[in-house]
Amino acid sequence: KQEVTQIPAALSVPEGENLVLNCSFTDSAIYNLQWFRQDPGKGLTSLLLIQSSQREQTSGRLNASLDKSSGRSTLYIAASQPGDSATYLCAVSDYKLSFGAGTTVTVRA
Amino acid sequence: DVKVTQSSRYLVKRTGEKVFLECVQDMDHENMFWYRQDPGLGLRLIYFSYDVKMKEKGDIPEGYSVSREKKERFSLILESASTNQTSMYLCASGKDPNYGYTFGSGTRLTVV
């Protein structure tokens, strides 16, 4: 059974700092890895999708890397803003999605 | 953009009631999923469907059933709601696992 772990569980940084969120998974037989954002009481918004054959994916201030052989992914958010405050979830897909518990980020103005 | 619509944002139901949670997607996706999300337990898969009238149990199907009579609609049914089914319910859909999945905005269900 796929196990997905996210470290740290929570992170608080001043505005402008770069954010580094980590995700690890136990089974490397995956289609892809998806990073989501969740605001309190809301659904999940997809941020980035990295195919199993890719090493990284970028969108604006967001960059995600994937090392399938070691079972790791990292989400970088450059120059954080208060609007980046949310919970970030990583999910690996072997058809079904298996989720980590998330990292709750607070960006202080 | 893909739209996944969950019919209710908030629901309050009584113990023992039969509850229907509806999810509709507008992109002709084959695959649809129901998850529940609880503090400390994360997101857990209840049921999924890869085609009309096809369904598979996820990790926590007990107390739930599903219906998929049309491709665009996937319903989650609580046959006799219990207080331990109070949770946030999230629906997702996708054409192919290689393209990722899109989630709805969630239904917060409270069973009293």
XYZ file of N, CA and C in Angstrom:
663
model
N 0.854 -1.185 0.000
C 0.000 0.000 0.000
C 0.895 1.242 0.000
N 0.556 2.150 -0.872
C 1.338 3.390 -0.989
C 1.219 4.224 0.275
N 2.351 4.671 0.781
C 2.372 5.578 1.931
C 3.022 6.886 1.487
N 2.350 7.993 1.763
C 2.848 9.315 1.361
C 3.035 10.156 2.617
N 4.223 10.735 2.731
C 4.570 11.515 3.915
C 4.965 12.920 3.506
N 4.483 13.911 4.232
C 4.843 15.300 3.953
C 5.489 15.918 5.193
N 6.614 16.561 4.939
C 7.371 17.220 6.003
C 7.756 18.617 5.529
N 7.606 19.670 6.385
C 7.053 19.601 7.742
C 5.532 19.608 7.727
N 4.914 19.379 8.865
C 3.454 19.434 8.961
C 2.962 20.870 8.909
N 3.778 21.799 9.407
C 3.399 23.210 9.402
C 4.650 24.057 9.248
N 4.444 25.252 8.670
C 5.563 26.133 8.343
C 5.067 27.567 8.438
N 5.830 28.408 9.126
C 5.469 29.820 9.213
C 6.680 30.643 8.813
N 6.515 31.511 7.823
C 7.643 32.280 7.306
C 7.228 33.736 7.111
N 8.183 34.670 7.146
C 7.858 36.056 6.805
C 7.715 36.203 5.297
N 6.931 37.163 4.908
C 6.706 37.438 3.484
C 8.043 37.643 2.772
N 8.133 37.079 1.572
C 9.340 37.235 0.772
C 10.276 36.040 0.832
N 10.157 35.246 1.876
C 11.019 34.062 1.967
C 10.574 33.003 0.969
N 11.535 32.159 0.558
C 11.199 31.022 -0.293
C 10.719 29.863 0.565
N 9.762 29.120 0.031
C 9.197 27.982 0.740
C 9.682 26.679 0.116
N 9.977 25.693 0.962
C 10.378 24.373 0.491
C 9.521 23.331 1.204
N 8.704 22.636 0.429
C 7.808 21.620 0.996
C 8.221 20.258 0.457
N 8.288 19.278 1.342
C 8.785 17.968 0.965
C 7.709 16.894 0.993
N 7.825 15.955 0.081
C 6.886 14.850 -0.034
C 7.684 13.592 -0.340
N 7.396 12.504 0.350
C 8.046 11.227 0.036
C 6.987 10.141 -0.086
N 7.275 9.137 -0.911
C 6.337 8.050 -1.131
C 7.087 6.730 -1.207
N 6.389 5.641 -0.912
C 7.076 4.360 -0.727
C 7.133 3.494 -1.985
N 6.175 3.648 -2.880
C 6.125 2.798 -4.072
C 6.355 3.660 -5.305
N 7.418 3.373 -6.050
C 7.781 4.222 -7.193
C 6.996 3.896 -8.466
N 6.118 2.890 -8.416
C 5.309 2.544 -9.595
C 4.116 3.491 -9.674
N 4.354 4.702 -10.165
C 3.306 5.720 -10.212
C 3.152 6.262 -11.623
N 1.951 6.760 -11.938
C 1.744 7.477 -13.189
C 2.333 8.885 -13.090
N 2.029 9.548 -11.972
C 2.445 10.926 -11.811
C 2.290 11.350 -10.359
N 2.698 12.567 -10.091
C 2.538 13.166 -8.771
C 1.897 14.525 -8.968
N 0.906 14.824 -8.148
C 0.201 16.089 -8.240
C 0.343 16.849 -6.935
N 0.587 18.163 -7.036
C 0.559 19.041 -5.878
C -0.742 19.839 -5.916
N -1.408 19.888 -4.752
C -2.665 20.619 -4.612
C -2.532 21.678 -3.521
N -3.387 22.665 -3.639
C -3.544 23.674 -2.583
C -4.967 23.571 -2.053
N -5.109 23.704 -0.727
C -6.430 23.702 -0.124
C -6.546 24.858 0.866
N -7.515 25.718 0.636
C -7.837 26.782 1.578
C -8.844 26.240 2.597
N -8.884 26.825 3.800
C -9.755 26.283 4.862
C -11.204 26.106 4.411
N -11.731 24.916 4.594
C -13.122 24.626 4.277
C -13.432 24.518 2.790
N -12.410 24.509 1.962
C -12.625 24.489 0.507
C -12.124 23.184 -0.107
N -12.368 23.059 -1.425
C -11.884 21.897 -2.144
C -10.413 22.025 -2.491
N -9.931 21.090 -3.324
C -8.518 21.066 -3.724
C -8.342 21.727 -5.078
N -7.314 22.560 -5.169
C -6.964 23.191 -6.433
C -5.636 22.612 -6.897
N -5.608 22.083 -8.110
C -4.379 21.503 -8.627
C -3.378 22.602 -8.973
N -2.139 22.442 -8.502
C -1.081 23.416 -8.774
C -0.155 22.940 -9.887
N 0.350 21.732 -9.720
C 1.305 21.184 -10.671
C 1.109 19.685 -10.782
N 1.315 19.173 -12.000
C 1.270 17.738 -12.261
C 2.610 17.352 -12.871
N 3.299 16.401 -12.260
C 4.573 15.931 -12.807
C 4.396 14.482 -13.226
N 4.613 14.220 -14.514
C 4.547 12.845 -15.002
C 5.724 12.053 -14.440
N 5.570 10.736 -14.389
C 6.620 9.892 -13.801
C 7.930 9.975 -14.591
N 7.831 10.341 -15.883
C 9.030 10.433 -16.717
C 9.715 11.792 -16.615
N 9.066 12.743 -15.944
C 9.611 14.099 -15.842
C 10.404 14.260 -14.550
N 11.308 15.277 -14.575
C 12.098 15.571 -13.388
C 11.557 16.783 -12.643
N 10.950 17.715 -13.401
C 10.391 18.892 -12.747
C 9.328 19.544 -13.610
N 8.589 20.443 -12.956
C 7.515 21.175 -13.617
C 7.453 22.542 -12.957
N 7.201 23.570 -13.787
C 7.207 24.942 -13.270
C 5.941 25.666 -13.692
N 5.440 26.508 -12.782
C 4.337 27.390 -13.109
C 4.488 28.656 -12.286
N 4.870 29.735 -12.948
C 5.043 31.004 -12.236
C 6.090 30.896 -11.134
N 5.685 31.216 -9.911
C 6.612 31.149 -8.773
C 6.764 29.727 -8.212
N 6.051 28.786 -8.764
C 6.066 27.417 -8.261
C 6.947 26.527 -9.127
N 7.722 25.695 -8.449
C 8.533 24.696 -9.138
C 8.472 23.418 -8.331
N 8.189 22.306 -9.002
C 8.160 21.018 -8.316
C 9.130 20.067 -8.996
N 9.870 19.344 -8.181
C 10.792 18.338 -8.692
C 10.308 16.951 -8.296
N 10.734 15.971 -9.073
C 10.368 14.587 -8.789
C 11.583 13.689 -8.994
N 11.905 12.908 -7.963
C 12.922 11.869 -8.075
C 12.217 10.548 -7.771
N 11.754 9.905 -8.829
C 10.917 8.716 -8.654
C 11.703 7.576 -8.009
N 12.962 7.441 -8.374
C 13.746 6.311 -7.858
C 13.929 6.389 -6.349
N 14.030 7.600 -5.813
C 14.190 7.736 -4.368
C 12.858 8.012 -3.672
N 11.790 8.159 -4.451
C 10.469 8.384 -3.864
C 10.317 9.740 -3.209
N 10.809 10.787 -3.888
C 10.744 12.118 -3.299
C 10.297 13.172 -4.307
N 9.574 14.157 -3.779
C 9.228 15.342 -4.551
C 9.347 16.551 -3.638
N 9.718 17.676 -4.235
C 9.827 18.928 -3.488
C 9.091 20.022 -4.243
N 8.298 20.779 -3.508
C 7.623 21.950 -4.058
C 8.310 23.197 -3.530
N 8.784 24.036 -4.478
C 9.410 25.306 -4.118
C 8.441 26.435 -4.476
N 8.239 27.344 -3.552
C 7.457 28.542 -3.834
C 8.373 29.729 -3.588
N 8.644 30.472 -4.653
C 9.579 31.594 -4.553
C 8.872 32.850 -4.049
N 9.607 33.637 -3.289
C 9.138 34.955 -2.838
C 7.712 34.889 -2.302
N 7.545 34.188 -1.200
C 6.202 33.920 -0.676
C 5.429 35.200 -0.361
N 4.108 35.094 -0.465
C 3.185 36.200 -0.203
C 2.126 35.733 0.791
N 1.491 36.659 1.521
C 0.426 36.229 2.449
C -0.665 35.394 1.773
N -0.937 35.658 0.509
C -1.937 34.887 -0.235
C -1.539 33.447 -0.488
N -0.279 33.097 -0.211
C 0.168 31.705 -0.341
C -0.193 30.883 0.883
N -0.703 31.519 1.919
C -1.089 30.799 3.136
C -2.220 29.822 2.823
N -1.964 28.553 3.082
C -2.918 27.485 2.745
C -2.286 26.160 3.175
N -3.029 25.071 2.954
C -2.460 23.735 3.138
C -2.117 23.170 1.766
N -0.912 22.620 1.668
C -0.424 22.055 0.410
C -0.350 20.542 0.556
N -0.970 19.876 -0.402
C -1.058 18.420 -0.372
C -0.355 17.839 -1.585
N 0.410 16.781 -1.377
C 0.925 16.054 -2.531
C 0.185 14.728 -2.633
N 0.014 14.266 -3.853
C -0.711 13.030 -4.108
C -0.025 12.272 -5.228
N 0.168 10.976 -5.036
C 0.751 10.142 -6.082
C -0.344 9.273 -6.674
N -0.227 9.023 -7.964
C -1.271 8.312 -8.688
C -0.752 7.002 -9.255
N -1.421 5.911 -8.845
C -1.234 4.635 -9.526
C -2.586 4.290 -10.142
N -3.263 5.281 -10.632
C -4.653 5.348 -11.077
C -5.480 6.027 -9.982
N -5.453 5.462 -8.780
C -6.072 6.184 -7.660
C -5.043 7.121 -7.054
N -5.542 8.176 -6.398
C -4.625 9.110 -5.725
C -4.438 8.707 -4.268
N -3.179 8.713 -3.832
C -2.860 8.540 -2.411
C -2.241 9.838 -1.926
N -2.777 10.354 -0.828
C -2.411 11.686 -0.356
C -1.513 11.644 0.867
N -0.665 12.671 0.950
C -0.007 12.954 2.196
C -0.949 13.742 3.101
N -0.506 13.965 4.347
C -1.341 14.670 5.323
C -1.312 16.179 5.121
N -0.376 16.665 4.332
C -0.340 18.082 4.013
C 0.647 18.878 4.840
N 1.044 20.016 4.306
C 1.845 21.008 5.024
C 1.045 22.294 5.079
N 0.783 22.775 6.281
C 0.036 24.028 6.440
C 1.020 25.181 6.508
N 0.882 26.096 5.557
C 1.820 27.215 5.408
C 1.151 28.514 5.849
N 1.863 29.262 6.661
C 1.434 30.611 7.033
C 2.530 31.572 6.610
N 2.173 32.554 5.801
C 3.116 33.590 5.379
C 2.731 34.878 6.103
N 3.623 35.375 6.947
C 3.345 36.552 7.780
C 3.718 37.823 7.025
N 2.791 38.784 7.036
C 3.033 40.063 6.340
C 4.024 40.928 7.097
N -11.860 24.961 -18.957
C -11.454 24.295 -17.724
C -12.508 23.264 -17.302
N -12.008 22.173 -16.752
C -12.904 21.143 -16.230
C -13.654 21.693 -15.038
N -14.934 21.373 -14.991
C -15.708 21.778 -13.837
C -16.277 20.532 -13.162
N -16.007 20.395 -11.873
C -16.576 19.328 -11.069
C -17.462 19.996 -10.028
N -18.741 19.712 -10.102
C -19.704 20.404 -9.252
C -20.301 19.453 -8.239
N -20.187 19.835 -6.977
C -20.852 19.110 -5.910
C -22.070 19.925 -5.492
N -23.220 19.279 -5.451
C -24.484 20.009 -5.388
C -24.678 20.805 -4.106
N -24.093 20.362 -3.003
C -24.303 21.070 -1.739
C -22.964 21.418 -1.114
N -22.830 22.627 -0.586
C -21.610 22.979 0.158
C -21.706 22.521 1.607
N -22.895 22.651 2.174
C -23.125 22.247 3.565
C -24.433 21.456 3.645
N -24.389 20.388 4.441
C -25.584 19.575 4.667
C -25.629 19.199 6.133
N -26.823 19.254 6.712
C -27.027 18.748 8.069
C -28.129 17.703 7.996
N -27.826 16.496 8.440
C -28.786 15.391 8.384
C -28.893 14.724 9.750
N -29.983 14.018 9.935
C -30.206 13.327 11.208
C -29.714 11.881 11.107
N -29.306 11.344 12.236
C -28.896 9.943 12.312
C -30.004 9.057 11.770
N -29.603 8.098 10.911
C -30.562 7.158 10.346
C -31.134 7.572 9.007
N -30.957 8.828 8.633
C -31.467 9.290 7.333
C -30.666 8.698 6.183
N -31.281 8.580 5.044
C -30.579 8.207 3.811
C -30.128 9.500 3.152
N -28.841 9.573 2.828
C -28.257 10.814 2.335
C -27.646 10.584 0.959
N -27.899 11.505 0.060
C -27.331 11.451 -1.286
C -26.407 12.655 -1.479
N -25.181 12.379 -1.854
C -24.248 13.444 -2.232
C -24.011 13.308 -3.740
N -24.205 14.431 -4.442
C -24.131 14.383 -5.903
C -22.886 15.080 -6.422
N -22.331 14.515 -7.477
C -21.154 15.093 -8.126
C -21.361 15.014 -9.630
N -21.164 16.138 -10.301
C -21.336 16.201 -11.749
C -20.099 16.834 -12.379
N -19.602 16.194 -13.451
C -18.472 16.771 -14.203
C -18.896 17.008 -15.647
N -18.263 18.019 -16.244
C -18.727 18.468 -17.562
C -17.751 18.139 -18.683
N -16.818 17.197 -18.462
C -15.772 16.952 -19.457
C -15.725 15.516 -19.954
N -16.792 14.776 -19.814
C -16.856 13.432 -20.386
C -15.759 12.509 -19.822
N -15.420 12.708 -18.564
C -14.374 11.904 -17.940
C -14.877 10.516 -17.593
N -14.014 9.524 -17.830
C -14.365 8.147 -17.471
C -14.267 7.911 -15.963
N -13.253 8.490 -15.339
C -12.922 8.161 -13.954
C -13.476 9.179 -12.970
N -14.154 8.683 -11.943
C -14.657 9.562 -10.889
C -14.433 8.912 -9.535
N -14.226 9.750 -8.519
C -13.811 9.279 -7.200
C -14.572 10.022 -6.114
N -14.775 9.341 -4.988
C -15.252 9.982 -3.761
C -14.240 9.759 -2.648
N -13.837 10.871 -2.008
C -12.955 10.857 -0.852
C -13.666 11.516 0.321
N -13.233 11.146 1.520
C -13.605 11.931 2.688
C -12.327 12.423 3.360
N -12.450 13.602 3.983
C -11.292 14.234 4.604
C -11.615 14.546 6.045
N -10.766 14.054 6.944
C -10.955 14.255 8.379
C -9.655 14.724 9.011
N -9.737 15.619 9.979
C -8.513 16.099 10.651
C -7.724 14.932 11.232
N -6.440 14.918 10.961
C -5.573 13.871 11.482
C -5.573 12.583 10.677
N -6.555 12.427 9.785
C -6.633 11.204 8.971
C -6.403 11.489 7.490
N -6.451 12.741 7.102
C -6.206 13.102 5.714
C -7.342 12.691 4.799
N -7.033 12.551 3.522
C -8.013 12.158 2.522
C -7.977 10.650 2.339
N -9.153 10.042 2.402
C -9.267 8.593 2.251
C -10.289 8.277 1.169
N -9.952 7.302 0.338
C -10.785 6.943 -0.806
C -11.936 6.043 -0.379
N -13.163 6.437 -0.745
C -14.347 5.661 -0.378
C -14.734 4.702 -1.513
N -14.986 5.253 -2.682
C -15.356 4.485 -3.877
C -14.823 5.208 -5.098
N -14.665 4.453 -6.184
C -14.359 5.076 -7.454
C -15.053 4.324 -8.581
N -15.097 4.975 -9.737
C -15.783 4.406 -10.898
C -14.975 4.730 -12.140
N -14.765 3.749 -13.010
C -13.995 3.969 -14.229
C -14.880 3.941 -15.474
N -16.189 3.791 -15.282
C -17.103 3.814 -16.417
C -18.530 3.796 -15.872
N -19.481 4.049 -16.752
C -20.886 4.012 -16.338
C -21.223 2.636 -15.783
N -21.930 2.640 -14.679
C -22.387 1.431 -13.986
C -21.242 0.596 -13.404
N -20.009 1.051 -13.533
C -18.874 0.329 -12.944
C -18.461 1.042 -11.666
N -18.141 0.271 -10.641
C -17.705 0.859 -9.383
C -16.737 -0.084 -8.702
N -15.856 0.496 -7.919
C -14.892 -0.279 -7.152
C -14.788 0.308 -5.752
N -14.604 -0.553 -4.768
C -14.431 -0.084 -3.399
C -13.037 0.532 -3.237
N -13.019 1.578 -2.445
C -11.749 2.163 -2.052
C -11.294 1.598 -0.721
N -10.671 2.445 0.070
C -10.101 1.990 1.346
C -11.106 1.928 2.488
N -12.174 2.734 2.396
C -13.134 2.800 3.505
C -14.569 2.794 2.989
N -15.027 1.732 2.324
C -16.368 1.729 1.735
C -17.510 1.430 2.707
N -17.174 0.988 3.909
C -18.235 0.538 4.826
C -19.185 1.687 5.154
N -20.486 1.396 5.015
C -21.507 2.396 5.331
C -21.889 3.269 4.151
N -21.229 3.047 3.006
C -21.479 3.849 1.807
C -21.814 2.952 0.619
N -22.528 3.513 -0.348
C -22.674 2.901 -1.653
C -22.602 4.026 -2.678
N -22.524 3.661 -3.959
C -22.426 4.663 -5.012
C -23.324 4.269 -6.180
N -23.567 5.250 -7.023
C -24.355 5.023 -8.224
C -23.769 5.854 -9.350
N -23.633 5.202 -10.516
C -23.197 5.948 -11.690
C -24.024 5.463 -12.880
N -25.169 6.097 -13.058
C -26.083 5.745 -14.140
C -25.762 6.494 -15.425
N -25.178 7.679 -15.285
C -24.742 8.463 -16.437
C -23.279 8.835 -16.237
N -22.578 9.025 -17.336
C -21.139 9.242 -17.273
C -20.784 10.471 -16.458
N -21.596 11.507 -16.548
C -21.229 12.765 -15.916
C -21.552 12.834 -14.422
N -22.309 11.884 -13.908
C -22.802 11.982 -12.531
C -22.397 10.777 -11.705
N -21.848 11.069 -10.523
C -21.415 10.006 -9.608
C -21.960 10.357 -8.231
N -22.841 9.515 -7.724
C -23.523 9.799 -6.463
C -22.987 8.922 -5.349
N -22.808 9.531 -4.205
C -22.417 8.809 -2.990
C -23.639 8.721 -2.097
N -23.922 7.513 -1.607
C -25.128 7.277 -0.816
C -24.744 6.768 0.567
N -25.270 7.440 1.577
C -25.153 6.968 2.943
C -26.494 6.329 3.284
N -26.533 5.020 3.359
C -27.796 4.302 3.504
C -28.504 4.658 4.807
N -27.754 4.802 5.882
C -28.312 5.155 7.188
C -27.232 5.971 7.909
N -27.348 7.279 7.785
C -26.280 8.160 8.251
C -26.009 7.982 9.753
N -24.736 8.024 10.079
C -24.325 7.949 11.485
C -23.398 9.115 11.798
N -23.267 9.423 13.083
C -22.483 10.593 13.469
C -21.022 10.462 13.050
N -20.504 9.237 12.939
C -19.111 9.081 12.520
C -18.909 9.295 11.016
N -19.983 9.605 10.320
C -19.875 9.981 8.910
C -19.877 11.497 8.720
N -19.871 12.228 9.819
C -19.672 13.673 9.748
C -18.271 13.922 9.220
N -18.182 14.662 8.104
C -16.900 14.811 7.435
C -17.036 15.783 6.268
N -15.874 16.102 5.660
C -15.836 16.808 4.381
C -15.729 15.744 3.291
N -16.633 15.799 2.314
C -16.633 14.834 1.219
C -16.204 15.542 -0.067
N -15.247 14.940 -0.755
C -14.671 15.536 -1.955
C -14.804 14.575 -3.121
N -15.257 15.106 -4.237
C -15.396 14.344 -5.467
C -14.292 14.767 -6.432
N -13.801 13.821 -7.229
C -12.777 14.136 -8.230
C -13.101 13.400 -9.520
N -12.629 13.960 -10.640
C -12.800 13.266 -11.915
C -11.563 13.462 -12.772
N -11.401 12.556 -13.756
C -10.275 12.666 -14.682
C -10.486 11.722 -15.851
N -9.958 12.113 -17.009
C -10.099 11.276 -18.200
C -9.161 10.077 -18.129
N -7.959 10.335 -17.670
C -6.893 9.350 -17.719
C -5.940 9.702 -16.582
N -5.422 8.707 -15.865
C -4.530 9.062 -14.746
C -3.309 9.865 -15.175
N -2.896 9.751 -16.429
C -1.732 10.521 -16.881
C -1.985 12.027 -16.927
N -3.256 12.419 -16.944
C -3.584 13.841 -17.026
C -3.976 14.449 -15.690
N -3.931 13.639 -14.644
C -4.268 14.169 -13.334
C -5.778 14.265 -13.126
N -6.140 14.696 -11.925
C -7.552 14.747 -11.557
C -7.945 16.126 -11.066
N -9.238 16.442 -11.248
C -9.800 17.722 -10.816
C -10.817 17.448 -9.714
N -10.754 18.288 -8.672
C -11.632 18.121 -7.524
C -12.752 19.154 -7.519
N -13.867 18.763 -6.914
C -14.940 19.696 -6.637
C -14.649 20.500 -5.383
N -15.588 21.375 -5.035
C -15.370 22.281 -3.903
C -15.722 21.655 -2.557
N -16.242 20.432 -2.570
C -16.470 19.719 -1.316
C -17.867 19.925 -0.748
N -18.318 18.937 0.006
C -19.570 19.023 0.767
C -19.250 18.734 2.220
N -19.546 19.707 3.077
C -19.359 19.510 4.518
C -20.642 18.923 5.073
N -20.606 17.641 5.448
C -21.779 16.944 5.972
C -21.668 16.822 7.486
N -22.726 17.236 8.166
C -22.825 17.059 9.611
C -24.022 16.161 9.890
N -23.788 15.074 10.621
C -24.863 14.164 11.012
C -25.097 14.338 12.509
N -26.344 14.692 12.849
C -26.659 14.982 14.261
C -27.618 13.924 14.842
